[in-house]
Each structure stands twice: as structure tokens, then as C-alpha cells.
mmCIF file with all atom_site columns, N, CA and C in Angstrom:
data_model
loop_
_atom_site.group_PDB
_atom_site.id
_atom_site.type_symbol
_atom_site.label_atom_id
_atom_site.label_alt_id
_atom_site.label_comp_id
_atom_site.label_asym_id
_atom_site.label_entity_id
_atom_site.label_seq_id
_atom_site.pdbx_PDB_ins_code
_atom_site.Cartn_x
_atom_site.Cartn_y
_atom_site.Cartn_z
_atom_site.occupancy
_atom_site.B_iso_or_equiv
_atom_site.pdbx_formal_charge
_atom_site.auth_seq_id
_atom_site.auth_comp_id
_atom_site.auth_asym_id
_atom_site.auth_atom_id
_atom_site.pdbx_PDB_model_num
ATOM 1   N N  . MET A 1 1  ? 12.092  4.462   8.113   1.00 75.00 ? 115 MET A N  1
ATOM 2   C CA . MET A 1 1  ? 12.849  3.288   7.879   1.00 75.00 ? 115 MET A CA 1
ATOM 3   C C  . MET A 1 1  ? 12.265  2.126   8.189   1.00 75.00 ? 115 MET A C  1
ATOM 4   N N  . MET A 1 2  ? 12.257  1.106   7.443   1.00 85.00 ? 116 MET A N  1
ATOM 5   C CA . MET A 1 2  ? 11.505  -0.092  7.729   1.00 85.00 ? 116 MET A CA 1
ATOM 6   C C  . MET A 1 2  ? 12.511  -0.960  8.521   1.00 85.00 ? 116 MET A C  1
ATOM 7   N N  . SER A 1 3  ? 12.042  -1.533  9.556   1.00 90.00 ? 117 SER A N  1
ATOM 8   C CA . SER A 1 3  ? 13.109  -2.305  10.600  1.00 90.00 ? 117 SER A CA 1
ATOM 9   C C  . SER A 1 3  ? 12.536  -3.713  10.506  1.00 90.00 ? 117 SER A C  1
ATOM 10  N N  . ARG A 1 4  ? 13.283  -4.628  10.911  1.00 93.00 ? 118 ARG A N  1
ATOM 11  C CA . ARG A 1 4  ? 12.882  -6.107  10.936  1.00 93.00 ? 118 ARG A CA 1
ATOM 12  C C  . ARG A 1 4  ? 11.754  -6.391  11.914  1.00 93.00 ? 118 ARG A C  1
ATOM 13  N N  . TRP A 1 5  ? 11.630  -5.345  12.918  1.00 93.00 ? 119 TRP A N  1
ATOM 14  C CA . TRP A 1 5  ? 10.520  -5.600  13.799  1.00 93.00 ? 119 TRP A CA 1
ATOM 15  C C  . TRP A 1 5  ? 9.154   -5.040  13.229  1.00 93.00 ? 119 TRP A C  1
ATOM 16  N N  . ILE A 1 6  ? 9.306   -3.792  12.649  1.00 91.00 ? 120 ILE A N  1
ATOM 17  C CA . ILE A 1 6  ? 8.118   -3.292  11.894  1.00 91.00 ? 120 ILE A CA 1
ATOM 18  C C  . ILE A 1 6  ? 7.624   -4.443  10.935  1.00 91.00 ? 120 ILE A C  1
ATOM 19  N N  . LEU A 1 7  ? 8.649   -4.734  10.110  1.00 91.00 ? 121 LEU A N  1
ATOM 20  C CA . LEU A 1 7  ? 8.118   -5.882  8.977   1.00 91.00 ? 121 LEU A CA 1
ATOM 21  C C  . LEU A 1 7  ? 7.719   -7.010  9.600   1.00 91.00 ? 121 LEU A C  1
ATOM 22  N N  . ALA A 1 8  ? 8.165   -7.447  10.824  1.00 95.00 ? 122 ALA A N  1
ATOM 23  C CA . ALA A 1 8  ? 7.547   -8.595  11.408  1.00 95.00 ? 122 ALA A CA 1
ATOM 24  C C  . ALA A 1 8  ? 6.096   -8.359  12.104  1.00 95.00 ? 122 ALA A C  1
ATOM 25  N N  . SER A 1 9  ? 5.766   -7.001  12.186  1.00 93.00 ? 123 SER A N  1
ATOM 26  C CA . SER A 1 9  ? 4.328   -6.890  12.696  1.00 93.00 ? 123 SER A CA 1
ATOM 27  C C  . SER A 1 9  ? 3.429   -7.056  11.557  1.00 93.00 ? 123 SER A C  1
ATOM 28  N N  . TYR A 1 10 ? 3.761   -7.289  10.287  1.00 94.00 ? 124 TYR A N  1
ATOM 29  C CA . TYR A 1 10 ? 2.906   -7.567  9.421   1.00 94.00 ? 124 TYR A CA 1
ATOM 30  C C  . TYR A 1 10 ? 2.623   -8.997  8.931   1.00 94.00 ? 124 TYR A C  1
ATOM 31  N N  . GLU A 1 11 ? 3.609   -9.763  9.743   1.00 95.00 ? 125 GLU A N  1
ATOM 32  C CA . GLU A 1 11 ? 3.369   -11.398 9.578   1.00 95.00 ? 125 GLU A CA 1
ATOM 33  C C  . GLU A 1 11 ? 1.843   -11.535 10.330  1.00 95.00 ? 125 GLU A C  1
ATOM 34  N N  . GLY A 1 12 ? 1.037   -12.384 9.630   1.00 94.00 ? 126 GLY A N  1
ATOM 35  C CA . GLY A 1 12 ? -0.271  -12.704 10.061  1.00 94.00 ? 126 GLY A CA 1
ATOM 36  C C  . GLY A 1 12 ? -1.346  -11.763 9.547   1.00 94.00 ? 126 GLY A C  1
ATOM 37  N N  . PRO A 1 13 ? -1.458  -10.453 9.655   1.00 94.00 ? 127 PRO A N  1
ATOM 38  C CA . PRO A 1 13 ? -2.502  -9.775  9.204   1.00 94.00 ? 127 PRO A CA 1
ATOM 39  C C  . PRO A 1 13 ? -2.850  -9.787  7.694   1.00 94.00 ? 127 PRO A C  1
ATOM 40  N N  . SER A 1 14 ? -3.987  -9.824  7.298   1.00 93.00 ? 128 SER A N  1
ATOM 41  C CA . SER A 1 14 ? -4.371  -9.744  5.970   1.00 93.00 ? 128 SER A CA 1
ATOM 42  C C  . SER A 1 14 ? -4.555  -8.304  5.488   1.00 93.00 ? 128 SER A C  1
ATOM 43  N N  . MET A 1 15 ? -4.809  -7.965  4.324   1.00 95.00 ? 129 MET A N  1
ATOM 44  C CA . MET A 1 15 ? -5.222  -6.708  3.921   1.00 95.00 ? 129 MET A CA 1
ATOM 45  C C  . MET A 1 15 ? -6.359  -6.263  4.650   1.00 95.00 ? 129 MET A C  1
ATOM 46  N N  . VAL A 1 16 ? -7.313  -7.151  5.071   1.00 94.00 ? 130 VAL A N  1
ATOM 47  C CA . VAL A 1 16 ? -8.472  -6.744  5.685   1.00 94.00 ? 130 VAL A CA 1
ATOM 48  C C  . VAL A 1 16 ? -8.242  -5.671  6.935   1.00 94.00 ? 130 VAL A C  1
ATOM 49  N N  . ASP A 1 17 ? -7.141  -6.569  7.724   1.00 95.00 ? 131 ASP A N  1
ATOM 50  C CA . ASP A 1 17 ? -6.467  -5.654  8.884   1.00 95.00 ? 131 ASP A CA 1
ATOM 51  C C  . ASP A 1 17 ? -5.584  -4.657  8.501   1.00 95.00 ? 131 ASP A C  1
ATOM 52  N N  . ILE A 1 18 ? -5.087  -4.500  7.489   1.00 95.00 ? 132 ILE A N  1
ATOM 53  C CA . ILE A 1 18 ? -4.126  -3.505  7.082   1.00 95.00 ? 132 ILE A CA 1
ATOM 54  C C  . ILE A 1 18 ? -4.637  -2.158  6.499   1.00 95.00 ? 132 ILE A C  1
ATOM 55  N N  . CYS A 1 19 ? -5.609  -2.391  5.809   1.00 96.00 ? 133 CYS A N  1
ATOM 56  C CA . CYS A 1 19 ? -6.343  -1.241  4.913   1.00 96.00 ? 133 CYS A CA 1
ATOM 57  C C  . CYS A 1 19 ? -7.423  -0.702  5.440   1.00 96.00 ? 133 CYS A C  1
ATOM 58  N N  . PRO A 1 20 ? -7.357  0.516   5.790   1.00 95.00 ? 134 PRO A N  1
ATOM 59  C CA . PRO A 1 20 ? -8.713  1.032   6.436   1.00 95.00 ? 134 PRO A CA 1
ATOM 60  C C  . PRO A 1 20 ? -9.665  1.339   5.480   1.00 95.00 ? 134 PRO A C  1
ATOM 61  N N  . TYR A 1 21 ? -9.394  1.176   4.167   1.00 96.00 ? 135 TYR A N  1
ATOM 62  C CA . TYR A 1 21 ? -10.428 1.581   3.164   1.00 96.00 ? 135 TYR A CA 1
ATOM 63  C C  . TYR A 1 21 ? -11.223 0.330   2.787   1.00 96.00 ? 135 TYR A C  1
ATOM 64  N N  . THR A 1 22 ? -10.985 -0.475  3.084   1.00 94.00 ? 136 THR A N  1
ATOM 65  C CA . THR A 1 22 ? -11.812 -1.895  2.823   1.00 94.00 ? 136 THR A CA 1
ATOM 66  C C  . THR A 1 22 ? -11.399 -2.207  1.325   1.00 94.00 ? 136 THR A C  1
ATOM 67  N N  . PHE A 1 23 ? -10.142 -1.772  0.644   1.00 95.00 ? 137 PHE A N  1
ATOM 68  C CA . PHE A 1 23 ? -9.725  -2.419  -0.505  1.00 95.00 ? 137 PHE A CA 1
ATOM 69  C C  . PHE A 1 23 ? -8.989  -3.660  -0.185  1.00 95.00 ? 137 PHE A C  1
ATOM 70  N N  . ASP A 1 24 ? -9.699  -4.766  -0.035  1.00 93.00 ? 138 ASP A N  1
ATOM 71  C CA . ASP A 1 24 ? -8.917  -5.840  0.503   1.00 93.00 ? 138 ASP A CA 1
ATOM 72  C C  . ASP A 1 24 ? -9.359  -7.322  -0.117  1.00 93.00 ? 138 ASP A C  1
ATOM 73  N N  . GLY A 1 25 ? -10.144 -7.297  -1.189  1.00 88.00 ? 139 GLY A N  1
ATOM 74  C CA . GLY A 1 25 ? -10.713 -8.576  -1.720  1.00 88.00 ? 139 GLY A CA 1
ATOM 75  C C  . GLY A 1 25 ? -9.368  -9.505  -2.080  1.00 88.00 ? 139 GLY A C  1
ATOM 76  N N  . GLU A 1 26 ? -9.742  -10.772 -1.922  1.00 88.00 ? 140 GLU A N  1
ATOM 77  C CA . GLU A 1 26 ? -8.735  -11.885 -2.051  1.00 88.00 ? 140 GLU A CA 1
ATOM 78  C C  . GLU A 1 26 ? -8.399  -12.123 -3.426  1.00 88.00 ? 140 GLU A C  1
ATOM 79  N N  . ASP A 1 27 ? -9.322  -11.603 -4.267  1.00 92.00 ? 141 ASP A N  1
ATOM 80  C CA . ASP A 1 27 ? -9.027  -11.734 -5.747  1.00 92.00 ? 141 ASP A CA 1
ATOM 81  C C  . ASP A 1 27 ? -8.146  -10.731 -6.464  1.00 92.00 ? 141 ASP A C  1
ATOM 82  N N  . LYS A 1 28 ? -7.816  -9.893  -5.535  1.00 91.00 ? 142 LYS A N  1
ATOM 83  C CA . LYS A 1 28 ? -7.030  -8.577  -6.068  1.00 91.00 ? 142 LYS A CA 1
ATOM 84  C C  . LYS A 1 28 ? -5.327  -8.960  -5.826  1.00 91.00 ? 142 LYS A C  1
ATOM 85  N N  . ASN A 1 29 ? -4.554  -8.344  -6.541  1.00 92.00 ? 143 ASN A N  1
ATOM 86  C CA . ASN A 1 29 ? -3.206  -8.523  -6.386  1.00 92.00 ? 143 ASN A CA 1
ATOM 87  C C  . ASN A 1 29 ? -2.682  -7.245  -5.357  1.00 92.00 ? 143 ASN A C  1
ATOM 88  N N  . HIS A 1 30 ? -2.361  -7.426  -4.170  1.00 95.00 ? 144 HIS A N  1
ATOM 89  C CA . HIS A 1 30 ? -2.189  -6.380  -3.211  1.00 95.00 ? 144 HIS A CA 1
ATOM 90  C C  . HIS A 1 30 ? -0.796  -6.102  -3.172  1.00 95.00 ? 144 HIS A C  1
ATOM 91  N N  . CYS A 1 31 ? 0.079   -6.497  -3.976  1.00 94.00 ? 145 CYS A N  1
ATOM 92  C CA . CYS A 1 31 ? 1.638   -6.339  -3.815  1.00 94.00 ? 145 CYS A CA 1
ATOM 93  C C  . CYS A 1 31 ? 1.997   -4.917  -3.487  1.00 94.00 ? 145 CYS A C  1
ATOM 94  N N  . ALA A 1 32 ? 1.771   -3.946  -4.524  1.00 96.00 ? 146 ALA A N  1
ATOM 95  C CA . ALA A 1 32 ? 1.961   -2.567  -4.413  1.00 96.00 ? 146 ALA A CA 1
ATOM 96  C C  . ALA A 1 32 ? 1.208   -2.099  -3.062  1.00 96.00 ? 146 ALA A C  1
ATOM 97  N N  . HIS A 1 33 ? -0.087  -2.359  -2.999  1.00 97.00 ? 147 HIS A N  1
ATOM 98  C CA . HIS A 1 33 ? -1.008  -1.921  -1.916  1.00 97.00 ? 147 HIS A CA 1
ATOM 99  C C  . HIS A 1 33 ? -0.145  -2.126  -0.619  1.00 97.00 ? 147 HIS A C  1
ATOM 100 N N  . PHE A 1 34 ? 0.175   -3.497  -0.335  1.00 96.00 ? 148 PHE A N  1
ATOM 101 C CA . PHE A 1 34 ? 0.562   -3.776  0.894   1.00 96.00 ? 148 PHE A CA 1
ATOM 102 C C  . PHE A 1 34 ? 1.968   -2.904  1.060   1.00 96.00 ? 148 PHE A C  1
ATOM 103 N N  . VAL A 1 35 ? 2.876   -2.766  0.205   1.00 95.00 ? 149 VAL A N  1
ATOM 104 C CA . VAL A 1 35 ? 4.176   -2.222  0.291   1.00 95.00 ? 149 VAL A CA 1
ATOM 105 C C  . VAL A 1 35 ? 3.912   -0.626  0.669   1.00 95.00 ? 149 VAL A C  1
ATOM 106 N N  . SER A 1 36 ? 2.783   -0.170  -0.304  1.00 96.00 ? 150 SER A N  1
ATOM 107 C CA . SER A 1 36 ? 2.644   1.319   0.301   1.00 96.00 ? 150 SER A CA 1
ATOM 108 C C  . SER A 1 36 ? 2.211   1.582   1.573   1.00 96.00 ? 150 SER A C  1
ATOM 109 N N  . HIS A 1 37 ? 1.214   0.688   2.078   1.00 96.00 ? 151 HIS A N  1
ATOM 110 C CA . HIS A 1 37 ? 0.735   0.688   3.514   1.00 96.00 ? 151 HIS A CA 1
ATOM 111 C C  . HIS A 1 37 ? 1.962   0.706   4.383   1.00 96.00 ? 151 HIS A C  1
ATOM 112 N N  . ALA A 1 38 ? 2.852   -0.286  4.270   1.00 94.00 ? 152 ALA A N  1
ATOM 113 C CA . ALA A 1 38 ? 3.717   -0.518  5.152   1.00 94.00 ? 152 ALA A CA 1
ATOM 114 C C  . ALA A 1 38 ? 4.916   0.553   5.004   1.00 94.00 ? 152 ALA A C  1
ATOM 115 N N  . LEU A 1 39 ? 5.193   1.033   3.883   1.00 93.00 ? 153 LEU A N  1
ATOM 116 C CA . LEU A 1 39 ? 6.229   2.196   3.760   1.00 93.00 ? 153 LEU A CA 1
ATOM 117 C C  . LEU A 1 39 ? 5.818   3.527   3.671   1.00 93.00 ? 153 LEU A C  1
ATOM 118 N N  . GLN A 1 40 ? 4.112   3.592   3.877   1.00 93.00 ? 154 GLN A N  1
ATOM 119 C CA . GLN A 1 40 ? 3.428   4.725   3.932   1.00 93.00 ? 154 GLN A CA 1
ATOM 120 C C  . GLN A 1 40 ? 3.787   5.791   2.714   1.00 93.00 ? 154 GLN A C  1
ATOM 121 N N  . ILE A 1 41 ? 3.398   5.004   1.667   1.00 94.00 ? 155 ILE A N  1
ATOM 122 C CA . ILE A 1 41 ? 3.312   5.776   0.306   1.00 94.00 ? 155 ILE A CA 1
ATOM 123 C C  . ILE A 1 41 ? 2.468   6.010   0.005   1.00 94.00 ? 155 ILE A C  1
ATOM 124 N N  . PHE A 1 42 ? 1.865   7.592   -0.104  1.00 95.00 ? 156 PHE A N  1
ATOM 125 C CA . PHE A 1 42 ? 0.617   7.982   -0.288  1.00 95.00 ? 156 PHE A CA 1
ATOM 126 C C  . PHE A 1 42 ? 0.454   8.893   -1.414  1.00 95.00 ? 156 PHE A C  1
ATOM 127 N N  . PHE A 1 43 ? 0.759   8.499   -2.548  1.00 95.00 ? 157 PHE A N  1
ATOM 128 C CA . PHE A 1 43 ? 0.570   9.307   -3.767  1.00 95.00 ? 157 PHE A CA 1
ATOM 129 C C  . PHE A 1 43 ? -0.182  8.288   -4.739  1.00 95.00 ? 157 PHE A C  1
ATOM 130 N N  . GLY A 1 44 ? -0.566  9.225   -5.861  1.00 95.00 ? 158 GLY A N  1
ATOM 131 C CA . GLY A 1 44 ? -0.761  8.377   -6.978  1.00 95.00 ? 158 GLY A CA 1
ATOM 132 C C  . GLY A 1 44 ? -2.410  7.832   -6.809  1.00 95.00 ? 158 GLY A C  1
ATOM 133 N N  . TYR A 1 45 ? -2.675  6.676   -7.636  1.00 96.00 ? 159 TYR A N  1
ATOM 134 C CA . TYR A 1 45 ? -3.814  6.112   -7.482  1.00 96.00 ? 159 TYR A CA 1
ATOM 135 C C  . TYR A 1 45 ? -3.975  5.200   -6.139  1.00 96.00 ? 159 TYR A C  1
ATOM 136 N N  . THR A 1 46 ? -4.897  5.460   -5.212  1.00 97.00 ? 160 THR A N  1
ATOM 137 C CA . THR A 1 46 ? -4.809  4.961   -3.877  1.00 97.00 ? 160 THR A CA 1
ATOM 138 C C  . THR A 1 46 ? -5.940  4.001   -3.671  1.00 97.00 ? 160 THR A C  1
ATOM 139 N N  . CYS A 1 47 ? -5.778  3.416   -2.652  1.00 97.00 ? 161 CYS A N  1
ATOM 140 C CA . CYS A 1 47 ? -6.977  2.278   -2.203  1.00 97.00 ? 161 CYS A CA 1
ATOM 141 C C  . CYS A 1 47 ? -8.396  3.093   -1.846  1.00 97.00 ? 161 CYS A C  1
ATOM 142 N N  . ALA A 1 48 ? -8.210  4.260   -1.286  1.00 97.00 ? 162 ALA A N  1
ATOM 143 C CA . ALA A 1 48 ? -9.351  5.097   -0.916  1.00 97.00 ? 162 ALA A CA 1
ATOM 144 C C  . ALA A 1 48 ? -9.849  5.660   -2.330  1.00 97.00 ? 162 ALA A C  1
ATOM 145 N N  . ALA A 1 49 ? -9.190  6.072   -3.122  1.00 96.00 ? 163 ALA A N  1
ATOM 146 C CA . ALA A 1 49 ? -9.523  6.471   -4.680  1.00 96.00 ? 163 ALA A CA 1
ATOM 147 C C  . ALA A 1 49 ? -10.495 5.454   -5.130  1.00 96.00 ? 163 ALA A C  1
ATOM 148 N N  . ILE A 1 50 ? -9.960  4.222   -5.335  1.00 95.00 ? 164 ILE A N  1
ATOM 149 C CA . ILE A 1 50 ? -10.646 3.185   -5.886  1.00 95.00 ? 164 ILE A CA 1
ATOM 150 C C  . ILE A 1 50 ? -12.035 2.970   -5.285  1.00 95.00 ? 164 ILE A C  1
ATOM 151 N N  . LYS A 1 51 ? -12.168 3.102   -3.928  1.00 95.00 ? 165 LYS A N  1
ATOM 152 C CA . LYS A 1 51 ? -13.363 3.082   -3.048  1.00 95.00 ? 165 LYS A CA 1
ATOM 153 C C  . LYS A 1 51 ? -14.236 4.347   -3.130  1.00 95.00 ? 165 LYS A C  1
ATOM 154 N N  . GLY A 1 52 ? -13.904 5.340   -3.941  1.00 95.00 ? 166 GLY A N  1
ATOM 155 C CA . GLY A 1 52 ? -14.624 6.501   -4.271  1.00 95.00 ? 166 GLY A CA 1
ATOM 156 C C  . GLY A 1 52 ? -14.288 7.644   -3.253  1.00 95.00 ? 166 GLY A C  1
ATOM 157 N N  . MET A 1 53 ? -13.186 7.505   -2.563  1.00 94.00 ? 167 MET A N  1
ATOM 158 C CA . MET A 1 53 ? -12.799 8.743   -1.658  1.00 94.00 ? 167 MET A CA 1
ATOM 159 C C  . MET A 1 53 ? -11.447 9.263   -1.948  1.00 94.00 ? 167 MET A C  1
ATOM 160 N N  . PRO A 1 54 ? -11.175 9.982   -3.008  1.00 89.00 ? 168 PRO A N  1
ATOM 161 C CA . PRO A 1 54 ? -10.006 10.410  -3.449  1.00 89.00 ? 168 PRO A CA 1
ATOM 162 C C  . PRO A 1 54 ? -9.334  11.239  -2.541  1.00 89.00 ? 168 PRO A C  1
ATOM 163 N N  . CYS A 1 55 ? -9.767  11.862  -1.523  1.00 89.00 ? 169 CYS A N  1
ATOM 164 C CA . CYS A 1 55 ? -8.872  12.978  -0.764  1.00 89.00 ? 169 CYS A CA 1
ATOM 165 C C  . CYS A 1 55 ? -8.653  12.272  0.684   1.00 89.00 ? 169 CYS A C  1
ATOM 166 N N  . ALA A 1 56 ? -8.832  11.041  0.801   1.00 93.00 ? 170 ALA A N  1
ATOM 167 C CA . ALA A 1 56 ? -8.686  10.447  2.142   1.00 93.00 ? 170 ALA A CA 1
ATOM 168 C C  . ALA A 1 56 ? -7.370  10.340  2.734   1.00 93.00 ? 170 ALA A C  1
ATOM 169 N N  . PRO A 1 57 ? -7.062  10.655  4.021   1.00 93.00 ? 171 PRO A N  1
ATOM 170 C CA . PRO A 1 57 ? -5.705  10.886  4.486   1.00 93.00 ? 171 PRO A CA 1
ATOM 171 C C  . PRO A 1 57 ? -5.242  8.997   4.740   1.00 93.00 ? 171 PRO A C  1
ATOM 172 N N  . ALA A 1 58 ? -3.946  8.902   4.458   1.00 93.00 ? 172 ALA A N  1
ATOM 173 C CA . ALA A 1 58 ? -3.052  7.991   4.630   1.00 93.00 ? 172 ALA A CA 1
ATOM 174 C C  . ALA A 1 58 ? -3.568  6.575   3.738   1.00 93.00 ? 172 ALA A C  1
ATOM 175 N N  . ALA A 1 59 ? -4.258  6.972   2.579   1.00 96.00 ? 173 ALA A N  1
ATOM 176 C CA . ALA A 1 59 ? -4.579  6.166   1.520   1.00 96.00 ? 173 ALA A CA 1
ATOM 177 C C  . ALA A 1 59 ? -3.242  5.649   0.762   1.00 96.00 ? 173 ALA A C  1
ATOM 178 N N  . ALA A 1 60 ? -3.185  4.302   0.646   1.00 97.00 ? 174 ALA A N  1
ATOM 179 C CA . ALA A 1 60 ? -1.815  3.932   -0.104  1.00 97.00 ? 174 ALA A CA 1
ATOM 180 C C  . ALA A 1 60 ? -1.965  3.571   -1.578  1.00 97.00 ? 174 ALA A C  1
ATOM 181 N N  . ASN A 1 61 ? -1.024  3.799   -2.241  1.00 97.00 ? 175 ASN A N  1
ATOM 182 C CA . ASN A 1 61 ? -0.755  3.636   -3.679  1.00 97.00 ? 175 ASN A CA 1
ATOM 183 C C  . ASN A 1 61 ? -0.887  2.046   -3.919  1.00 97.00 ? 175 ASN A C  1
ATOM 184 N N  . ILE A 1 62 ? -1.840  1.850   -5.040  1.00 97.00 ? 176 ILE A N  1
ATOM 185 C CA . ILE A 1 62 ? -2.140  0.473   -5.496  1.00 97.00 ? 176 ILE A CA 1
ATOM 186 C C  . ILE A 1 62 ? -1.408  -0.008  -6.683  1.00 97.00 ? 176 ILE A C  1
ATOM 187 N N  . ARG A 1 63 ? -0.688  0.931   -7.416  1.00 97.00 ? 177 ARG A N  1
ATOM 188 C CA . ARG A 1 63 ? -0.018  0.694   -8.708  1.00 97.00 ? 177 ARG A CA 1
ATOM 189 C C  . ARG A 1 63 ? 1.397   0.562   -8.513  1.00 97.00 ? 177 ARG A C  1
ATOM 190 N N  . VAL A 1 64 ? 1.860   -0.528  -9.026  1.00 96.00 ? 178 VAL A N  1
ATOM 191 C CA . VAL A 1 64 ? 3.311   -0.615  -9.007  1.00 96.00 ? 178 VAL A CA 1
ATOM 192 C C  . VAL A 1 64 ? 4.252   0.332   -9.801  1.00 96.00 ? 178 VAL A C  1
ATOM 193 N N  . HIS A 1 65 ? 3.681   0.612   -11.117 1.00 97.00 ? 179 HIS A N  1
ATOM 194 C CA . HIS A 1 65 ? 4.604   1.501   -11.996 1.00 97.00 ? 179 HIS A CA 1
ATOM 195 C C  . HIS A 1 65 ? 4.528   2.833   -11.557 1.00 97.00 ? 179 HIS A C  1
ATOM 196 N N  . GLU A 1 66 ? 3.412   3.266   -10.810 1.00 97.00 ? 180 GLU A N  1
ATOM 197 C CA . GLU A 1 66 ? 3.565   4.423   -10.112 1.00 97.00 ? 180 GLU A CA 1
ATOM 198 C C  . GLU A 1 66 ? 4.753   4.737   -9.125  1.00 97.00 ? 180 GLU A C  1
ATOM 199 N N  . ILE A 1 67 ? 4.694   3.538   -8.531  1.00 96.00 ? 181 ILE A N  1
ATOM 200 C CA . ILE A 1 67 ? 5.911   3.466   -7.381  1.00 96.00 ? 181 ILE A CA 1
ATOM 201 C C  . ILE A 1 67 ? 7.373   3.636   -7.961  1.00 96.00 ? 181 ILE A C  1
ATOM 202 N N  . PHE A 1 68 ? 7.517   2.467   -9.024  1.00 94.00 ? 182 PHE A N  1
ATOM 203 C CA . PHE A 1 68 ? 8.828   2.467   -9.578  1.00 94.00 ? 182 PHE A CA 1
ATOM 204 C C  . PHE A 1 68 ? 9.075   3.765   -10.299 1.00 94.00 ? 182 PHE A C  1
ATOM 205 N N  . ASP A 1 69 ? 7.973   4.425   -10.929 1.00 95.00 ? 183 ASP A N  1
ATOM 206 C CA . ASP A 1 69 ? 8.603   5.610   -11.623 1.00 95.00 ? 183 ASP A CA 1
ATOM 207 C C  . ASP A 1 69 ? 8.958   6.721   -10.802 1.00 95.00 ? 183 ASP A C  1
ATOM 208 N N  . ARG A 1 70 ? 8.810   6.636   -9.449  1.00 93.00 ? 184 ARG A N  1
ATOM 209 C CA . ARG A 1 70 ? 9.500   7.341   -8.410  1.00 93.00 ? 184 ARG A CA 1
ATOM 210 C C  . ARG A 1 70 ? 10.596  7.070   -7.878  1.00 93.00 ? 184 ARG A C  1
ATOM 211 N N  . CYS A 1 71 ? 11.236  5.810   -8.262  1.00 90.00 ? 185 CYS A N  1
ATOM 212 C CA . CYS A 1 71 ? 12.412  5.281   -7.661  1.00 90.00 ? 185 CYS A CA 1
ATOM 213 C C  . CYS A 1 71 ? 13.625  6.229   -8.215  1.00 90.00 ? 185 CYS A C  1
ATOM 214 N N  . PRO A 1 72 ? 14.751  6.322   -7.463  1.00 89.00 ? 186 PRO A N  1
ATOM 215 C CA . PRO A 1 72 ? 15.887  7.140   -8.104  1.00 89.00 ? 186 PRO A CA 1
ATOM 216 C C  . PRO A 1 72 ? 16.377  6.216   -9.351  1.00 89.00 ? 186 PRO A C  1
ATOM 217 N N  . LYS A 1 73 ? 16.772  7.113   -10.185 1.00 87.00 ? 187 LYS A N  1
ATOM 218 C CA . LYS A 1 73 ? 17.419  6.446   -11.392 1.00 87.00 ? 187 LYS A CA 1
ATOM 219 C C  . LYS A 1 73 ? 18.994  6.496   -11.264 1.00 87.00 ? 187 LYS A C  1
ATOM 220 N N  . PRO A 1 74 ? 19.645  5.570   -11.688 1.00 84.00 ? 188 PRO A N  1
ATOM 221 C CA . PRO A 1 74 ? 21.018  5.810   -11.526 1.00 84.00 ? 188 PRO A CA 1
ATOM 222 C C  . PRO A 1 74 ? 21.809  6.738   -12.566 1.00 84.00 ? 188 PRO A C  1
#
């Protein structure tokens, strides 16, 4: 579960500091990527896969639609 203290720990660091797979370019949109690292969402197309490491541990999803597809439907 995300707490305000965990969320506060992400204030300041950039994706360079957060992503161990160096998918961190400032020219990229990292919305889904950041959320996936913060919430430990490790399925689908990941930051490691885009860097050529498809089976890397703790690699975070980078595609918003893949995250939304797994959200509970009412």
C-alpha cells in the first residue's frame, strides 16, 4: 500500500535515480513508468525489456494502457 511517507520519498529523485535499467531519458513520458516503479507493477512491456533485458527482476511497466487494462471493472 502506498503511504504518504513512501510517496514523499519520491519527491526530488528523477527517473535516473529510480530506474535501475537506465530507461530515464528526459525526452520520454515516464508517467506509467514512475507509477509502476512506485507501486511495484512488474508486468507487461517493461523498462528492462525496452533496454534489451526482457527477464530482468523488478522491471516496471512503461505502458499506461497495460496498467489500465488490469484495473478492476465496475
